[in-house]
mmCIF file of C-alpha atoms in Angstrom:
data_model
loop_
_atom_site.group_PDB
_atom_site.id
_atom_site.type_symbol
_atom_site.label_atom_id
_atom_site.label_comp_id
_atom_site.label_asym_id
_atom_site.label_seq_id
_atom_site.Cartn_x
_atom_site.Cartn_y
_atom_site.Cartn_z
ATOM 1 C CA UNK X 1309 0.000 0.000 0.000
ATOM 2 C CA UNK X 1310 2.780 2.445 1.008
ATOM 3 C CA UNK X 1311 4.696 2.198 -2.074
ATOM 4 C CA UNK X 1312 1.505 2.432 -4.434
ATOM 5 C CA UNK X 1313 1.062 5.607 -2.175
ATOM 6 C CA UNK X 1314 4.650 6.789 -2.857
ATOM 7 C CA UNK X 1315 4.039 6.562 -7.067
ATOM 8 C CA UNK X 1316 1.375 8.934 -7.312
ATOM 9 C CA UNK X 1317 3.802 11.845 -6.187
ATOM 10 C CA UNK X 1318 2.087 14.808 -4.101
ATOM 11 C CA UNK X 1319 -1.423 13.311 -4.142
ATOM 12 C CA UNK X 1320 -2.002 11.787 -0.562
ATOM 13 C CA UNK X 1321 -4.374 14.001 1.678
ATOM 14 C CA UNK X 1322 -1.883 13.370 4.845
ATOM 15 C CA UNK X 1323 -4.463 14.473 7.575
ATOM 16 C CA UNK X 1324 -6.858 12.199 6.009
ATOM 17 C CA UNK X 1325 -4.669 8.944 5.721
ATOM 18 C CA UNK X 1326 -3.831 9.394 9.528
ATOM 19 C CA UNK X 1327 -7.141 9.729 10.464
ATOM 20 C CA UNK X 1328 -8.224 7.200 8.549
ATOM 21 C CA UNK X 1329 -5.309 5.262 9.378
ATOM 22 C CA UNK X 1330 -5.344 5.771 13.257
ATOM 23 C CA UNK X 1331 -9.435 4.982 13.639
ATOM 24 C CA UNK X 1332 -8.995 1.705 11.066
ATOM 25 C CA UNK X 1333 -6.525 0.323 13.908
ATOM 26 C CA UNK X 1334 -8.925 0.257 16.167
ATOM 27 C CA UNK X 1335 -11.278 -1.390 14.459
ATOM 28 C CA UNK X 1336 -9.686 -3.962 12.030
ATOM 29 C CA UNK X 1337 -8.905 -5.710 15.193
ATOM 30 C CA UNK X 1338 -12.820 -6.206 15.519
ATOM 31 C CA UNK X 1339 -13.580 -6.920 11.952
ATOM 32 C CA UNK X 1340 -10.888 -10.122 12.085
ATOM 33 C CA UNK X 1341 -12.442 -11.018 14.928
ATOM 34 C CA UNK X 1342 -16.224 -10.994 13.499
ATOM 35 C CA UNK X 1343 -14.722 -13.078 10.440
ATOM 36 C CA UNK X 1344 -14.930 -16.144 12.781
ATOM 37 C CA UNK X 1345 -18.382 -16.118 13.563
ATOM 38 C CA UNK X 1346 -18.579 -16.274 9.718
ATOM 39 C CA UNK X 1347 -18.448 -18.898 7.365
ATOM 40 C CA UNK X 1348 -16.257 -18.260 3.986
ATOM 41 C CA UNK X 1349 -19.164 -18.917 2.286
ATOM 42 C CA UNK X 1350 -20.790 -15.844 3.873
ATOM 43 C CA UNK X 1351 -17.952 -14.097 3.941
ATOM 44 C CA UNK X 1352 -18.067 -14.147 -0.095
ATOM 45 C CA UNK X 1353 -20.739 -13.600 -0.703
ATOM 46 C CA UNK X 1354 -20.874 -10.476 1.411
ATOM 47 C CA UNK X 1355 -17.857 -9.431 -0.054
ATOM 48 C CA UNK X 1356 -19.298 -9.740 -3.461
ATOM 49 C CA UNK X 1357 -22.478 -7.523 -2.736
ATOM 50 C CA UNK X 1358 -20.173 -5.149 -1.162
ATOM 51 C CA UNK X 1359 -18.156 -4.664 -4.178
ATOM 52 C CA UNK X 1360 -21.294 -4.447 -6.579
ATOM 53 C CA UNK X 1361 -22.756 -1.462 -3.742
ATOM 54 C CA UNK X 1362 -19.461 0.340 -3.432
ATOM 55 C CA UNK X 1363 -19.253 0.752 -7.798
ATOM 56 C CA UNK X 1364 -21.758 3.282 -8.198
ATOM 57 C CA UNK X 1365 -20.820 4.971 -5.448
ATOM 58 C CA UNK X 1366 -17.584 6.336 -7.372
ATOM 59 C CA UNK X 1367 -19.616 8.302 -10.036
ATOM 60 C CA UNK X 1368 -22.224 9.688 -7.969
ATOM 61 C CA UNK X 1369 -20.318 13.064 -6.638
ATOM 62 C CA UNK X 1370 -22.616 15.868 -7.590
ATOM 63 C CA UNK X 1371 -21.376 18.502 -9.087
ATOM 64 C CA UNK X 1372 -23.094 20.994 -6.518
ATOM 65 C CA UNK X 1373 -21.416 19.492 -4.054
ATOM 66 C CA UNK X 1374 -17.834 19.916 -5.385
ATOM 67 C CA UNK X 1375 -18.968 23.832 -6.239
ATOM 68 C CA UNK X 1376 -19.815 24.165 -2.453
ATOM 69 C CA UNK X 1377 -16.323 21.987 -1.233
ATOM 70 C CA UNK X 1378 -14.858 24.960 -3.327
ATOM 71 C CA UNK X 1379 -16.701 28.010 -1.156
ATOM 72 C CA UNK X 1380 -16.291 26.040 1.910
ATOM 73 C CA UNK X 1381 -14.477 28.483 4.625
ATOM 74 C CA UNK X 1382 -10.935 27.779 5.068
ATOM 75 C CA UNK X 1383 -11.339 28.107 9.109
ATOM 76 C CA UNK X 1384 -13.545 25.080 8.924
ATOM 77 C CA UNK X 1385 -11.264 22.609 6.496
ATOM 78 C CA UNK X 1386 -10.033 20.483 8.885
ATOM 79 C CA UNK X 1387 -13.302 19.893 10.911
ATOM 80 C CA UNK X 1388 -14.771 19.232 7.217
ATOM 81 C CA UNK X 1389 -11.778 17.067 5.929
ATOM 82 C CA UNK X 1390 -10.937 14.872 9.952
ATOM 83 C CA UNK X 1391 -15.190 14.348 10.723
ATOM 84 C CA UNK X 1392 -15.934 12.208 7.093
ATOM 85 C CA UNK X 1393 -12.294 10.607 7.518
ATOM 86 C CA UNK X 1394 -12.906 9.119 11.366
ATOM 87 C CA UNK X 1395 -16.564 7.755 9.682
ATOM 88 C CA UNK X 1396 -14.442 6.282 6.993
ATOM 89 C CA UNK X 1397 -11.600 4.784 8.766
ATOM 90 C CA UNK X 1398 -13.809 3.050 11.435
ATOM 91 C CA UNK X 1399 -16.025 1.179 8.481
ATOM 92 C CA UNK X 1400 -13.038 0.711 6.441
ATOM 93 C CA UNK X 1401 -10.411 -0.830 9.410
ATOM 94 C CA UNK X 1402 -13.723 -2.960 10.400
ATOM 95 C CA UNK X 1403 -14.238 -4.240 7.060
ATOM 96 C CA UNK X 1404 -10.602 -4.693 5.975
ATOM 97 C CA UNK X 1405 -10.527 -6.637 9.368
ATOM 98 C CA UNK X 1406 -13.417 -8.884 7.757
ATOM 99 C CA UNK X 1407 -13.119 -9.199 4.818
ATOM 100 C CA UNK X 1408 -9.795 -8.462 3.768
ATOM 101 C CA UNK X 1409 -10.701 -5.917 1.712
ATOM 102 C CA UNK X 1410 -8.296 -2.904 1.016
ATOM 103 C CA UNK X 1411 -8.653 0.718 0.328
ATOM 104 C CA UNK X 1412 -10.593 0.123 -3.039
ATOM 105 C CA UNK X 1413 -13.685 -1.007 -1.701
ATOM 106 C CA UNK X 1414 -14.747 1.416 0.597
ATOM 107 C CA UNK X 1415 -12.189 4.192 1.113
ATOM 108 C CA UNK X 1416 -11.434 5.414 -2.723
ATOM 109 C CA UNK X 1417 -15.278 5.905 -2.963
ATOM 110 C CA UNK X 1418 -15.851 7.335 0.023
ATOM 111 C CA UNK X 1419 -13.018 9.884 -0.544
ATOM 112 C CA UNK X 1420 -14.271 11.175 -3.603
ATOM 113 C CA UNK X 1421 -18.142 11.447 -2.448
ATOM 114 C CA UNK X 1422 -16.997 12.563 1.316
ATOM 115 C CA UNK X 1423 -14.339 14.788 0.954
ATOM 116 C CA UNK X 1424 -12.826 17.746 -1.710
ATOM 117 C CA UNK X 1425 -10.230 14.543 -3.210
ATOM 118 C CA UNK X 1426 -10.579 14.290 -6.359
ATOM 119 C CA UNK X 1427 -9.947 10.011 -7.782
ATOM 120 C CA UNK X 1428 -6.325 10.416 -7.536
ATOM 121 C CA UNK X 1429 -5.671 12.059 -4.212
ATOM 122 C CA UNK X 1430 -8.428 9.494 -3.184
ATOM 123 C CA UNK X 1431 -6.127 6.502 -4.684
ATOM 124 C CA UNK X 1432 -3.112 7.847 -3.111
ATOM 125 C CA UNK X 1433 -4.563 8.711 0.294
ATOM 126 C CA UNK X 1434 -5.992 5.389 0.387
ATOM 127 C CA UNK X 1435 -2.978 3.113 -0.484
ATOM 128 C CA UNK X 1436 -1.546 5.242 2.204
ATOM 129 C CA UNK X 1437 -4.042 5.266 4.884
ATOM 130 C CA UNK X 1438 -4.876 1.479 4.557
ATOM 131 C CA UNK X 1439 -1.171 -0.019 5.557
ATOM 132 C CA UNK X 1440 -2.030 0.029 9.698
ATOM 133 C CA UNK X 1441 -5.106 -1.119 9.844
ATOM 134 C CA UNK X 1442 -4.406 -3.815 7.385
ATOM 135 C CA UNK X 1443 -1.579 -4.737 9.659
ATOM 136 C CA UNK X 1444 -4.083 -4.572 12.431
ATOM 137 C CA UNK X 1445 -5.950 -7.049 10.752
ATOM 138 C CA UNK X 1446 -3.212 -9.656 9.291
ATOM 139 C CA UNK X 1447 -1.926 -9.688 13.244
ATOM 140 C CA UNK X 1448 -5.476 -10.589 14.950
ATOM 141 C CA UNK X 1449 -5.670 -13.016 11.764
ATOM 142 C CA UNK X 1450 -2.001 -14.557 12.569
ATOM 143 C CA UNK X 1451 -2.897 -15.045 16.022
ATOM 144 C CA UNK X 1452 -5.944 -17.287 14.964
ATOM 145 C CA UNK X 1453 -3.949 -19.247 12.687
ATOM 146 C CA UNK X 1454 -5.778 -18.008 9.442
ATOM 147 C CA UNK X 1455 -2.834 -16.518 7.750
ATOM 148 C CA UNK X 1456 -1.498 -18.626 5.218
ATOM 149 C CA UNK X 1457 2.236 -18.864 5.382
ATOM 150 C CA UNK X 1458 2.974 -21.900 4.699
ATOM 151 C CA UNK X 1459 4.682 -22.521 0.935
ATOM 152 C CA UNK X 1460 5.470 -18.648 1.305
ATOM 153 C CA UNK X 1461 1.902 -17.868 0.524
ATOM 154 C CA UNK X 1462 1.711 -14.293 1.987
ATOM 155 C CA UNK X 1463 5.526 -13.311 2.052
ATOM 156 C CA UNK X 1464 4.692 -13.825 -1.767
ATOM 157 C CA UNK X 1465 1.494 -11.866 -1.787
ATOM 158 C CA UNK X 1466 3.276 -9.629 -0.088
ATOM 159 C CA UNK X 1467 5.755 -8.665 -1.959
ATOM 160 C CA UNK X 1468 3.645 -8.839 -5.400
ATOM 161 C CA UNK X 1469 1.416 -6.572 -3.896
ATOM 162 C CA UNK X 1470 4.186 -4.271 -2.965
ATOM 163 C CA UNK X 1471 5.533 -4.157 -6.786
ATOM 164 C CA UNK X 1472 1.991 -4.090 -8.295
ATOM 165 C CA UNK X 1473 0.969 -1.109 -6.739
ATOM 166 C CA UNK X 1474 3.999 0.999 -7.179
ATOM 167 C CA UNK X 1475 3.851 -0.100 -10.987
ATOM 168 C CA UNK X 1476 0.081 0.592 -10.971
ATOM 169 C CA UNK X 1477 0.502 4.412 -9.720
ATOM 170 C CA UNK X 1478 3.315 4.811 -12.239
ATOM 171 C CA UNK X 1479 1.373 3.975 -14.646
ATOM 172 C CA UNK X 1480 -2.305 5.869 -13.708
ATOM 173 C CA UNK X 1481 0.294 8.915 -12.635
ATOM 174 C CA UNK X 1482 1.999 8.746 -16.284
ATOM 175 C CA UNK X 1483 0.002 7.760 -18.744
ATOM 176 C CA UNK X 1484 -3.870 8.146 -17.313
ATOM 177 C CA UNK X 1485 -4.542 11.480 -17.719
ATOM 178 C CA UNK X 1486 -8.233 11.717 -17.441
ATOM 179 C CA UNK X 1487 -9.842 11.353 -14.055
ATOM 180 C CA UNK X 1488 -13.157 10.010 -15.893
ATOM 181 C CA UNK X 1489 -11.809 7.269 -17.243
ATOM 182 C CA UNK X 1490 -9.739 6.270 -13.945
ATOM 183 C CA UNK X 1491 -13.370 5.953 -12.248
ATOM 184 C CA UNK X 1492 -14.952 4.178 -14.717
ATOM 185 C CA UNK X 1493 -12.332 1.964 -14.813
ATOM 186 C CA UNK X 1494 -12.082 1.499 -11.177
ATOM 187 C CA UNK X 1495 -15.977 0.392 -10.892
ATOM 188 C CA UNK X 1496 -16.079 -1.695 -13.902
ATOM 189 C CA UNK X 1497 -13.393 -4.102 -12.000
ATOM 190 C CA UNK X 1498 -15.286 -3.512 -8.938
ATOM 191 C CA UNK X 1499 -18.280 -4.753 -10.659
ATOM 192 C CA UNK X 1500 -16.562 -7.655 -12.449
ATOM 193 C CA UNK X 1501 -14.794 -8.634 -9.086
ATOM 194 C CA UNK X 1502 -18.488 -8.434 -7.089
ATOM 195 C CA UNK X 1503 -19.911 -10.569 -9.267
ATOM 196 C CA UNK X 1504 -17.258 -13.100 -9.769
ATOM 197 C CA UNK X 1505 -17.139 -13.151 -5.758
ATOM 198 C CA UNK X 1506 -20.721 -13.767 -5.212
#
């Protein structure tokens, strides 16, 4: 997550990644414990409907509301930018907990209907914001034995993750120039993922 964060140069929203950061701690510990009263199968499929609910949610700014984000008073920006944050960092860090979801799902949406981010900054902020309370998560997991280890399963996931994402911001950073076609991109997978989840 942190080096996706670190390709998309100047874009993360730093008071909104620790916010979001420091309230998903706190509850990503909960989520991964709510995953065992869970069966995969439910787990799926809630993951799936998830997905297909988020998708929309990434085209539906209005364009009033980005007019008004751009009269807000600067006096009241941070109250405006930490309240939507702490809301999204406690669903997020709960759901990443889970359903070992990341950012995508819930925080890059969010962002950009919540808060003045536009899809990159939300991208950015949330590859950032995401890397504690995923940790969070992956620990309460270890501890019950349901992190898979074992033929270098994670270590590998890890570490492809880690190169995918940098490689991925390059590439949205460089050569994807139009925000509208960065969102529609980003729900169309969301969709495809939701449905071959369910």
């Amino acid at each position: 997550g942190f080096a996706g964060a670190l390709s998309y140069d100047g874009q993360v929203q730093w008071l909104d990644a620790a916010t979001i950061a420091a309230t998903g701690m706190v509850t990503a510990g909960l989520g991964a414990r709510s995953a065992s009263a869970l069966s995969a199968k439910a787990l799926k499929r809630v993951l799936g409907v998830l997905m297909l609910v988020v998708a929309p949610a990434v085209h539906i700014k209005p364009e009033v509301l980005q007019q008004q984000q751009k009269e807000e008073d600067q006096g009241n920006i941070t109250c405006q930018r930490v309240a939507p944050a702490l809301g999204i960092g406690m669903c997020s860090g709960y759901l990443a907990g889970l359903l070992g979801v990341g950012g995508g799902v819930l925080v890059v949406p969010a962002l950009t209907l919540l808060t003045p981010c536009n899809h990159y900054e939300a991208l950015a902020t949330s590859l950032c914001a995401m890397v504690l309370p995923a940790a969070s998560g992956t620990l309460t997991h270890f501890r019950a034995g349901n992190v898979a280890l074992r033929g270098g399963i994670a270590p590998s996931l890890a570490v492809g993750a880690c190169l995918g994402a940098y490689a991925g911001g390059q590439l949205a950073q460089n050569y994807i120039h139009d925000e509208t076609t960065m969102r529609w991109g980003f729900s169309t997978l969301l969709v495809a993922l939701g449905l071959r989840t369910l």
